[in-house]
PDB file of C-alpha atoms in Angstrom:
ATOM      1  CA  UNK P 954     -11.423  23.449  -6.839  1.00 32.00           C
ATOM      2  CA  UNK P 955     -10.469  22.514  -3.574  1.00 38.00           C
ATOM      3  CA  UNK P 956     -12.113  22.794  -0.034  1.00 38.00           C
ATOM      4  CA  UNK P 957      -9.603  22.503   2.751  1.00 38.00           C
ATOM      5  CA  UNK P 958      -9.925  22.229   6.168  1.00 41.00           C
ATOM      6  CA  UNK P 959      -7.536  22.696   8.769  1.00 37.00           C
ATOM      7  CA  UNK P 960      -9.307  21.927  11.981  1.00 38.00           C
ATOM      8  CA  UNK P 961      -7.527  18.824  12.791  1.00 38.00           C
ATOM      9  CA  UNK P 962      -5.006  18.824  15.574  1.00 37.00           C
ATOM     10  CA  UNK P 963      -1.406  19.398  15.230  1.00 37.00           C
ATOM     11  CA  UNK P 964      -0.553  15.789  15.010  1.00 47.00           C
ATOM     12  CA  UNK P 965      -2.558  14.595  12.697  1.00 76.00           C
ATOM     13  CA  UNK P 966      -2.080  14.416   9.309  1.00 86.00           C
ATOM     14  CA  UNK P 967      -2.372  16.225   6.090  1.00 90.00           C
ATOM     15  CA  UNK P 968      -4.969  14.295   3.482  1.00 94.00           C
ATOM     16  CA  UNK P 969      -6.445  14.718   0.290  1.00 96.00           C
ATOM     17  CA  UNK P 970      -9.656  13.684  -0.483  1.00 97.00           C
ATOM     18  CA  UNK P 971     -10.900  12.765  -4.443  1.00 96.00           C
ATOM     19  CA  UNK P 972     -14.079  11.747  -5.224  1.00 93.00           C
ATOM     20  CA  UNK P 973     -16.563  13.345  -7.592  1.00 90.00           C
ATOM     21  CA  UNK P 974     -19.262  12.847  -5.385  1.00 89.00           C
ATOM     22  CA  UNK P 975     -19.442  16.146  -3.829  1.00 91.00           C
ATOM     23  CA  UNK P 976     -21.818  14.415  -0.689  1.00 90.00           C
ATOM     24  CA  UNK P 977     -19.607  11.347  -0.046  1.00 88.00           C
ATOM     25  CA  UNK P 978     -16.686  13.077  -0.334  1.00 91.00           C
ATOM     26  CA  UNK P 979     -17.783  15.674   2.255  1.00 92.00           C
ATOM     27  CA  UNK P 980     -18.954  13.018   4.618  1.00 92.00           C
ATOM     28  CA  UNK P 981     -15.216  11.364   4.333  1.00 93.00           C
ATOM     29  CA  UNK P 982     -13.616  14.921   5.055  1.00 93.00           C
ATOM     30  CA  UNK P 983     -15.993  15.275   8.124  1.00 93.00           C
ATOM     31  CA  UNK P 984     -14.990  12.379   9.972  1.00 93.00           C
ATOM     32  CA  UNK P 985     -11.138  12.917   8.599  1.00 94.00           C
ATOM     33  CA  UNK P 986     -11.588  16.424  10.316  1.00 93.00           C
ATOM     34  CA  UNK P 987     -13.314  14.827  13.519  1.00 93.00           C
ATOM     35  CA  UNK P 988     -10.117  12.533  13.872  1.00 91.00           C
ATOM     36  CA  UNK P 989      -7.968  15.255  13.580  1.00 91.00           C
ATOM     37  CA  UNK P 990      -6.593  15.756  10.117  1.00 92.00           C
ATOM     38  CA  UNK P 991      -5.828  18.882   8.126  1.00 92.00           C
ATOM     39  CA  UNK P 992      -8.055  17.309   5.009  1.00 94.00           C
ATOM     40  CA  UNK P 993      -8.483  18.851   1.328  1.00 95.00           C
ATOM     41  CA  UNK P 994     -11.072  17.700  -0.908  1.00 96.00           C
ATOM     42  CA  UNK P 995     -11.039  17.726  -4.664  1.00 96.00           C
ATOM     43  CA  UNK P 996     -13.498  16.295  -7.169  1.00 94.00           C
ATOM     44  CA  UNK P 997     -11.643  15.753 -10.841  1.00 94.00           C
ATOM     45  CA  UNK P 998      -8.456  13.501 -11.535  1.00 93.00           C
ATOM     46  CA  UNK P 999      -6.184  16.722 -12.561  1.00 94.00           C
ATOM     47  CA  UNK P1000      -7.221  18.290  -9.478  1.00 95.00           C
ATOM     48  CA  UNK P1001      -6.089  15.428  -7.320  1.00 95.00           C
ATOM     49  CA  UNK P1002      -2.829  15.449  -9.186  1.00 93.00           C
ATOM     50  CA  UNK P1003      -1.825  19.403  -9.065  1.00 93.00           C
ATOM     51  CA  UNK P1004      -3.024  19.414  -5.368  1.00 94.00           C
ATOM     52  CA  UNK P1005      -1.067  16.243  -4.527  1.00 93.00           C
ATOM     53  CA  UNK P1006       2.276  17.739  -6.339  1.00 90.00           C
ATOM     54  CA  UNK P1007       1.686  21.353  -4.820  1.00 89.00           C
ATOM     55  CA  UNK P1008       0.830  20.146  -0.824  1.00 88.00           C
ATOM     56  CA  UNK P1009       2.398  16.824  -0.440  1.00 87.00           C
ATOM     57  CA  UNK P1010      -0.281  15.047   1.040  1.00 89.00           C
ATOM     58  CA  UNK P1011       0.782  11.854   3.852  1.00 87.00           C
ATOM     59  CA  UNK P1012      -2.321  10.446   2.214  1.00 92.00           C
ATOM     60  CA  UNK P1013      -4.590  10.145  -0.270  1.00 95.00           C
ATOM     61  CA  UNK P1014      -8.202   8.735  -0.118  1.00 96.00           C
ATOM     62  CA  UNK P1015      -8.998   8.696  -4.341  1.00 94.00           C
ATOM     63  CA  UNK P1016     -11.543   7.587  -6.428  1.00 91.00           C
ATOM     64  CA  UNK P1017     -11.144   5.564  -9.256  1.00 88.00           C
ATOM     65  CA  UNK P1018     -14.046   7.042 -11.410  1.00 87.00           C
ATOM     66  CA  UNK P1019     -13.360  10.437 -11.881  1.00 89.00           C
ATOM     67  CA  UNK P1020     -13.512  13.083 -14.639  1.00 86.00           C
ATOM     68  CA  UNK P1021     -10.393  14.373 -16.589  1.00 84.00           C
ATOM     69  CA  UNK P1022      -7.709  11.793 -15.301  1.00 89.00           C
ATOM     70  CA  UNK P1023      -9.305   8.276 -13.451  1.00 89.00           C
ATOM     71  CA  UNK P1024      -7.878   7.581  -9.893  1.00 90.00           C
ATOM     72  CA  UNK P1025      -5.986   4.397 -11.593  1.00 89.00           C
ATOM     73  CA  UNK P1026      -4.183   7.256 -13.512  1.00 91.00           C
ATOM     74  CA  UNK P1027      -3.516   9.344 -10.756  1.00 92.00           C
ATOM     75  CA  UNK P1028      -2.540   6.539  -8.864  1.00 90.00           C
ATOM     76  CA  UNK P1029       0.312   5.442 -11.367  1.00 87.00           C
ATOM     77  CA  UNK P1030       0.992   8.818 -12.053  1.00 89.00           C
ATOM     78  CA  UNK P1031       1.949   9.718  -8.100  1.00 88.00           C
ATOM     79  CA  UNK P1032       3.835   6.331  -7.589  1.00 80.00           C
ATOM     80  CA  UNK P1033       6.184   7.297  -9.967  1.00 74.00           C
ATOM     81  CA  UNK P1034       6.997  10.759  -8.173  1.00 78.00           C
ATOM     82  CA  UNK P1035       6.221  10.288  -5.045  1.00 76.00           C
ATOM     83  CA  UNK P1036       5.839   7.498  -1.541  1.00 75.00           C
ATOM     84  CA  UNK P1037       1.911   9.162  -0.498  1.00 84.00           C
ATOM     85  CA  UNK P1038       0.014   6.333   1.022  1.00 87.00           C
ATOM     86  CA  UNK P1039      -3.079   5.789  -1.303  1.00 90.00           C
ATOM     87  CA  UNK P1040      -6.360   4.469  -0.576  1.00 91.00           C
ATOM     88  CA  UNK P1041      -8.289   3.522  -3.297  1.00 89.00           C
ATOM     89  CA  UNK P1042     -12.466   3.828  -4.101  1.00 89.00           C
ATOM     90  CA  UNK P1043     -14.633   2.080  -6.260  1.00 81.00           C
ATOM     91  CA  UNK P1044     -17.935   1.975  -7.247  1.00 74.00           C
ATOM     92  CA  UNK P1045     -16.607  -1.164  -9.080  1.00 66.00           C
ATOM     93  CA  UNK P1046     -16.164  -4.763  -6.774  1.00 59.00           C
ATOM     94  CA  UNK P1047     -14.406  -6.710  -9.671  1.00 60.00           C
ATOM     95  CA  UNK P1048     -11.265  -8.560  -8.620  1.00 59.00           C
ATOM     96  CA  UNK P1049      -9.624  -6.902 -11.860  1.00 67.00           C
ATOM     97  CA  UNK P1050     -10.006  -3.517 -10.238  1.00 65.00           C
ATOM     98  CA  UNK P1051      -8.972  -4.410  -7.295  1.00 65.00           C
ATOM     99  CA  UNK P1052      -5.476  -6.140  -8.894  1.00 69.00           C
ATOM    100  CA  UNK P1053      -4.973  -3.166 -11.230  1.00 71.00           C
ATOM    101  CA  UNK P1054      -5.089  -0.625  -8.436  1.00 71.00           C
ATOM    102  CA  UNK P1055      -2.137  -2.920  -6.284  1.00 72.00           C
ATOM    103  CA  UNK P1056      -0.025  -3.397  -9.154  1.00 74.00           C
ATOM    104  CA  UNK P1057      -0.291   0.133  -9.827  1.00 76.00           C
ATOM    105  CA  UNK P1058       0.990   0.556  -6.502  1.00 78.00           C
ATOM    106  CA  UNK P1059      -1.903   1.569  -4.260  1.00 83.00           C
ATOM    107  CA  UNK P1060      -1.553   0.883  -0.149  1.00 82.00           C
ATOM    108  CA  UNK P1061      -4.938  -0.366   0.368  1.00 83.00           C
ATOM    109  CA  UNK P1062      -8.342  -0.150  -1.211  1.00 83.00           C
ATOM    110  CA  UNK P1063     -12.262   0.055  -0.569  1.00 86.00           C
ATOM    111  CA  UNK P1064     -15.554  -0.686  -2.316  1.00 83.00           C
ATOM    112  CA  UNK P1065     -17.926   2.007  -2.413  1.00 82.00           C
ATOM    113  CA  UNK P1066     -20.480   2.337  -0.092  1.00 82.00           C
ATOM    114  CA  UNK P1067     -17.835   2.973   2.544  1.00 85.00           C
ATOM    115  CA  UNK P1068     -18.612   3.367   5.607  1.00 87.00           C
ATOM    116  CA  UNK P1069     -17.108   6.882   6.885  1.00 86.00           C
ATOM    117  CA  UNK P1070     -15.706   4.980  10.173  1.00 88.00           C
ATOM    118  CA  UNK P1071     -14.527   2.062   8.324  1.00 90.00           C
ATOM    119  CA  UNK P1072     -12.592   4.169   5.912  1.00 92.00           C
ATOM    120  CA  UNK P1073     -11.100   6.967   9.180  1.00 93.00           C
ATOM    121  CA  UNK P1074     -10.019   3.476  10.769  1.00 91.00           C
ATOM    122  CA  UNK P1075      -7.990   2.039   7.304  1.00 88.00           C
ATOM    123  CA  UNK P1076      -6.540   5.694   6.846  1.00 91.00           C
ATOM    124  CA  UNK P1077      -5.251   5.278  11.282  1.00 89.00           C
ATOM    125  CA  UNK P1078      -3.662   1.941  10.175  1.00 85.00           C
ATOM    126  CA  UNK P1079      -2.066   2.856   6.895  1.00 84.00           C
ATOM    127  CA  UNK P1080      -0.558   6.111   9.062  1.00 84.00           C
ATOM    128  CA  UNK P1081       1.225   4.110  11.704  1.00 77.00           C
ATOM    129  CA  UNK P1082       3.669   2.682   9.706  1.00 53.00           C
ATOM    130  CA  UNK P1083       7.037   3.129  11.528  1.00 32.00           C
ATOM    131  CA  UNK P1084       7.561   3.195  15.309  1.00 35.00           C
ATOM    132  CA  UNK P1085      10.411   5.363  16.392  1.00 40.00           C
ATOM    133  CA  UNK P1086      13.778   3.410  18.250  1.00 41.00           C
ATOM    134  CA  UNK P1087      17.405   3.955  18.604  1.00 47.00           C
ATOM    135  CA  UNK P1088      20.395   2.682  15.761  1.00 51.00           C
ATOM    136  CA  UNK P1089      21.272  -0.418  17.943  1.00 45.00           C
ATOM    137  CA  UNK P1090      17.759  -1.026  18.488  1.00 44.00           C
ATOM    138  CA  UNK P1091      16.622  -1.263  14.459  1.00 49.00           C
ATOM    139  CA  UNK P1092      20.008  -2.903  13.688  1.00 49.00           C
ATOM    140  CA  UNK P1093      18.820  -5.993  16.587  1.00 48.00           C
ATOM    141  CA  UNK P1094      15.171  -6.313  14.581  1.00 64.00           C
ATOM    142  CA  UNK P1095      16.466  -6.196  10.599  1.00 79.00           C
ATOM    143  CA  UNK P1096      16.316  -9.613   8.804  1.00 85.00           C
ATOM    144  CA  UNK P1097      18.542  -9.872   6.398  1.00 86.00           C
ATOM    145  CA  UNK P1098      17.774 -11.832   3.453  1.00 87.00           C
ATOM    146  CA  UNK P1099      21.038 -11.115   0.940  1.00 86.00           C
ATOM    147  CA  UNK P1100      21.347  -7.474  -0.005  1.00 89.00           C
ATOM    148  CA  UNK P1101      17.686  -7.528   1.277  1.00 92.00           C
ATOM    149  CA  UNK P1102      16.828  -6.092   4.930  1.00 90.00           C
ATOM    150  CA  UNK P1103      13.341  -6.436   6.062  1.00 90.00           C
ATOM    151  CA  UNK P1104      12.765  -4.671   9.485  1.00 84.00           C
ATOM    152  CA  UNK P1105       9.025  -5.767  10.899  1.00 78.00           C
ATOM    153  CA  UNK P1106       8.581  -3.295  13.637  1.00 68.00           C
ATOM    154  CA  UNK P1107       9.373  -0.203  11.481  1.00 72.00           C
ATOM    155  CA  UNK P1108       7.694  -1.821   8.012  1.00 79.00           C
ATOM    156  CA  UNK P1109      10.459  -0.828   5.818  1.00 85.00           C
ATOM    157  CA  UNK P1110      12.555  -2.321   3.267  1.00 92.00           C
ATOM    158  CA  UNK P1111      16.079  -2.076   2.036  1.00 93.00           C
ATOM    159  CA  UNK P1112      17.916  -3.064  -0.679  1.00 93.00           C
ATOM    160  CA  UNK P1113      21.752  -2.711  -0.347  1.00 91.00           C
ATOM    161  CA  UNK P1114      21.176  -0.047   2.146  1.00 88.00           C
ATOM    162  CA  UNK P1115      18.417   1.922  -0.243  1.00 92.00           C
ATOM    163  CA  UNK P1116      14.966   1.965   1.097  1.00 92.00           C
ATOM    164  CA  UNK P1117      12.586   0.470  -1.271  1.00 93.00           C
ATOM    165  CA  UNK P1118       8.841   1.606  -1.001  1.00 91.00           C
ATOM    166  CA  UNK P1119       6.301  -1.720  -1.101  1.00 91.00           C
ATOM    167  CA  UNK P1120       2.684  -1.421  -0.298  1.00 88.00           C
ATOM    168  CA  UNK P1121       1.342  -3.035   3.175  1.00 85.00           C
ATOM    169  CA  UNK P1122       0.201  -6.209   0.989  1.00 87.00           C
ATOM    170  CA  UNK P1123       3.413  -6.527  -0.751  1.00 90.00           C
ATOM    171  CA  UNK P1124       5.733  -6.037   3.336  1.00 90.00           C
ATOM    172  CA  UNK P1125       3.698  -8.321   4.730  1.00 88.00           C
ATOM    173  CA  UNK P1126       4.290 -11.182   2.467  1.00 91.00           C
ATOM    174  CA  UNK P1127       7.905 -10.340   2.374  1.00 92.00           C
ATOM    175  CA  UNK P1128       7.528  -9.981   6.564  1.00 89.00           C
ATOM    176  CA  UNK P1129       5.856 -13.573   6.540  1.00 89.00           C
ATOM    177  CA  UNK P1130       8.426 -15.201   4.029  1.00 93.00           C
ATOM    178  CA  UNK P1131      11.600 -13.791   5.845  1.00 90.00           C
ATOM    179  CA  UNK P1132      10.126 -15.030   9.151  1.00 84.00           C
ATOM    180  CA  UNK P1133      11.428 -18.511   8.438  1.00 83.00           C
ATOM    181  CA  UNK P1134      14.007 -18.628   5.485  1.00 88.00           C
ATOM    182  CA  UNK P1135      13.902 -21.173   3.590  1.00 90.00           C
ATOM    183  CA  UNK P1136      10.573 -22.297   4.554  1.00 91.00           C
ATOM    184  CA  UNK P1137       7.892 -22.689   2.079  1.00 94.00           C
ATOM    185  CA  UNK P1138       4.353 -20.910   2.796  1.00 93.00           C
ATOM    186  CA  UNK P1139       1.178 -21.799   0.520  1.00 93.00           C
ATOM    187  CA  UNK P1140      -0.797 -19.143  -1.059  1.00 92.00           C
ATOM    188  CA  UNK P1141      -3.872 -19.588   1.286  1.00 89.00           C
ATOM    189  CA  UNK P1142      -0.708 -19.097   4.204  1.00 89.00           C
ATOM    190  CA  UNK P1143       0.135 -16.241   2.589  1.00 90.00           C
ATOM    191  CA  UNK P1144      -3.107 -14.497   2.038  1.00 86.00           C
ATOM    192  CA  UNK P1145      -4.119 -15.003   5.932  1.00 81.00           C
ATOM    193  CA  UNK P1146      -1.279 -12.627   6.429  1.00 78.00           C
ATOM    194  CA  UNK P1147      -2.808 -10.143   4.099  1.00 78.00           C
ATOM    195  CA  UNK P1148      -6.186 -10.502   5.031  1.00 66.00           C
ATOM    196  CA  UNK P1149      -6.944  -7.204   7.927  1.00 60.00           C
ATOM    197  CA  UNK P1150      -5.482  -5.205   4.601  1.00 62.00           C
ATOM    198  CA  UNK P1151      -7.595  -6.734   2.063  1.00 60.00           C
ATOM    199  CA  UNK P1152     -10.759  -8.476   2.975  1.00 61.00           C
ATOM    200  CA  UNK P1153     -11.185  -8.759  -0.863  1.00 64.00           C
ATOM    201  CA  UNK P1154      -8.082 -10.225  -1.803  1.00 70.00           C
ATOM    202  CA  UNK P1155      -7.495 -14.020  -3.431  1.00 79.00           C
ATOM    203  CA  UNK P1156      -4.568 -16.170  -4.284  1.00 83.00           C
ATOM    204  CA  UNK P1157      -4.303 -14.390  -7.440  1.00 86.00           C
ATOM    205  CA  UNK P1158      -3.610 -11.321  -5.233  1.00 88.00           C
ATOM    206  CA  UNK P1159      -0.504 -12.888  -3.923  1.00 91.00           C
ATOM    207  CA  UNK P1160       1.318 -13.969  -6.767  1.00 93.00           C
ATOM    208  CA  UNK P1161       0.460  -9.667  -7.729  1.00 92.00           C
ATOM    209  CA  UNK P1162       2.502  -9.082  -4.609  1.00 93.00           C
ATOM    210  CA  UNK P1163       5.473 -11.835  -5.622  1.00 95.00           C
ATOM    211  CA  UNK P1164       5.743 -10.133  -8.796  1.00 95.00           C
ATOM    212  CA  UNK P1165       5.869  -6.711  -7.698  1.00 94.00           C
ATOM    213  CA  UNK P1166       8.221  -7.456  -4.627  1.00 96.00           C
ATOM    214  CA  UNK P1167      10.471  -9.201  -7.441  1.00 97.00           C
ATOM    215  CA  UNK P1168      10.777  -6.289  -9.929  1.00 96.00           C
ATOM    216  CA  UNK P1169      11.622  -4.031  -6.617  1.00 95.00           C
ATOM    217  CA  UNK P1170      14.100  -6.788  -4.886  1.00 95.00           C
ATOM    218  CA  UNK P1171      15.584  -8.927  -7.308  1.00 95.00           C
ATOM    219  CA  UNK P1172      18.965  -7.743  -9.214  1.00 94.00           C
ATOM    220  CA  UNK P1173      16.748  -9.742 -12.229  1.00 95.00           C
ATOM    221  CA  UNK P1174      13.046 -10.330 -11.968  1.00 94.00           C
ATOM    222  CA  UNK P1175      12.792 -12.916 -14.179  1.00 94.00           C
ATOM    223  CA  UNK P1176      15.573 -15.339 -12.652  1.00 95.00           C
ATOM    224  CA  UNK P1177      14.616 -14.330  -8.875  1.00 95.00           C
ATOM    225  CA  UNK P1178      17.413 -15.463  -5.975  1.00 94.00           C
ATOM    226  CA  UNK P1179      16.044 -14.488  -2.911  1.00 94.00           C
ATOM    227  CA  UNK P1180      11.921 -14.858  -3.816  1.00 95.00           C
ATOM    228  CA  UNK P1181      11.847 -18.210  -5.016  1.00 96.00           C
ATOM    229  CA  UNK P1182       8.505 -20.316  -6.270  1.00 96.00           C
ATOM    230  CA  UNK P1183       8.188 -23.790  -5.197  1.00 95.00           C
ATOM    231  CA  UNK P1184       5.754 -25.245  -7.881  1.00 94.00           C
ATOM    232  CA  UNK P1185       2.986 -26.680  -6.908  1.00 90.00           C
ATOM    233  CA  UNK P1186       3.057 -25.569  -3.412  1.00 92.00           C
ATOM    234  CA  UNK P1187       3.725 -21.907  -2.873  1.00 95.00           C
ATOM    235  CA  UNK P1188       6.559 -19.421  -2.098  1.00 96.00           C
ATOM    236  CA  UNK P1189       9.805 -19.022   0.132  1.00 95.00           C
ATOM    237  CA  UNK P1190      12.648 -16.804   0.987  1.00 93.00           C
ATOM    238  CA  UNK P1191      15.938 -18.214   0.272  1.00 91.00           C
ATOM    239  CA  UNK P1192      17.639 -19.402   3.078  1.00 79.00           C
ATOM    240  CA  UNK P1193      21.208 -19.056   1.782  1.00 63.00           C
ATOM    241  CA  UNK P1194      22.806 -18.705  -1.306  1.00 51.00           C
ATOM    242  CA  UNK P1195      22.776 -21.846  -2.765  1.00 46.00           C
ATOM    243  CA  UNK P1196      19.214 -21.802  -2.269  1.00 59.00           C
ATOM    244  CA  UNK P1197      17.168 -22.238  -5.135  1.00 54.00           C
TER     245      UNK P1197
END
């Protein structure tokens, strides 16, 4: 069952806590509460999933051990239905983990202990992900990248005028590659971008990211136009169409 509190202000947000650890889980809604968030806290998988169907959540903090259905479940369960920023826990600090819950679509992701404040601060930047500005203004920022347009300020993605949801690792490679078209970054380039997301993540993180941005950008994945590897070296955006 649920415990929900709504003593957060009226501007912050709504957010759904799972973690079977009854204590740590009411520590996290504390400090969600303190920094002004209407916050719900479950403790099983199924839980998480009927309360994240039946409120709509703008976030959810979830566990990845769990009774009933694991967060990794829940996770790829959501991403299918749904564009709720998640924010993975583990007790668990193996790179596999940490590369399952990406490709399974998860916004960013922490290794239990977590500190309370660590966790109210990742939750502050995953929730400022647009900033508000006129038609002309957006239309000034937008790369455009083939049917692709990337706009940096408001972190969102198009693809022939259809937004396309990517994770906050996955924009900002696709922010840093579209930067300079046509000019090659190195993994270790690449992963300096990602790093104040994912202190954890490695150059096998990144080509996660390539492949995901590919199945979500590319008309075919497997013969990419506009994502292109340079072998040996790294990654680029095309800068034309006879590019790659």
């Amino acid at each position: 069952m649920g415990v929900s509190d709504t003593g957060g202000s009226d501007t912050g947000a709504k957010i759904l806590v799972a973690d079977d650890d009854a204590r740590h889980a009411e520590g996290i809604r504390r400090y969600l509460v303190a920094d002004g968030h209407d916050t719900t806290v479950v403790h099983d998988g199924r839980a998480a999933l009927d309360t994240a169907r039946r409120d709509r959540p703008d976030l959810l903090v979830l566990d990845v051990m769990m009774p009933g259905l694991d967060g990794l479940t829940v996770c790829r369960t959501l991403r299918d239905e749904s564009d709720v920023l998640v924010l993975m826990l583990t007790a668990r600090s193996t790179e596999n983990d940490m590369l399952l819950g990406l490709e399974l679509g998860a916004d960013d992701y922490l290794t239990k202990p977590v500190s309370p404040r660590e966790l109210v601060a990742r939750v502050r930047t995953l929730l400022r992900r647009a900033s508000r500005g006129g038609p002309e203004a957006e239309a000034r920022r937008i790369r455009r990248i083939g049917r692709v347009g990337i706009d940096p300020v408001g972190h969102r993605v198009t693809v022939d005028g259809e937004p396309v949801d990517c994770t906050r690792g996955e924009f900002a490679i696709l922010a840093a590659l579209s930067e300079q078209p046509g000019r090659v970054l190195t993994r270790a380039q690449l992963l300096h971008h990602t790093r104040g997301i994912d202190r954890s993540s490695t150059e096998r993180t990144i080509d996660v990211y390539v492949v995901n941005l590919r199945r979500k950008i590319e008309t075919d994945p497997r013969r990419p136009r506009l994502l292109l590897t340079v072998h040996g070296v790294g990654y680029k955006m095309a800068a034309g169409p006879g590019d790659g």
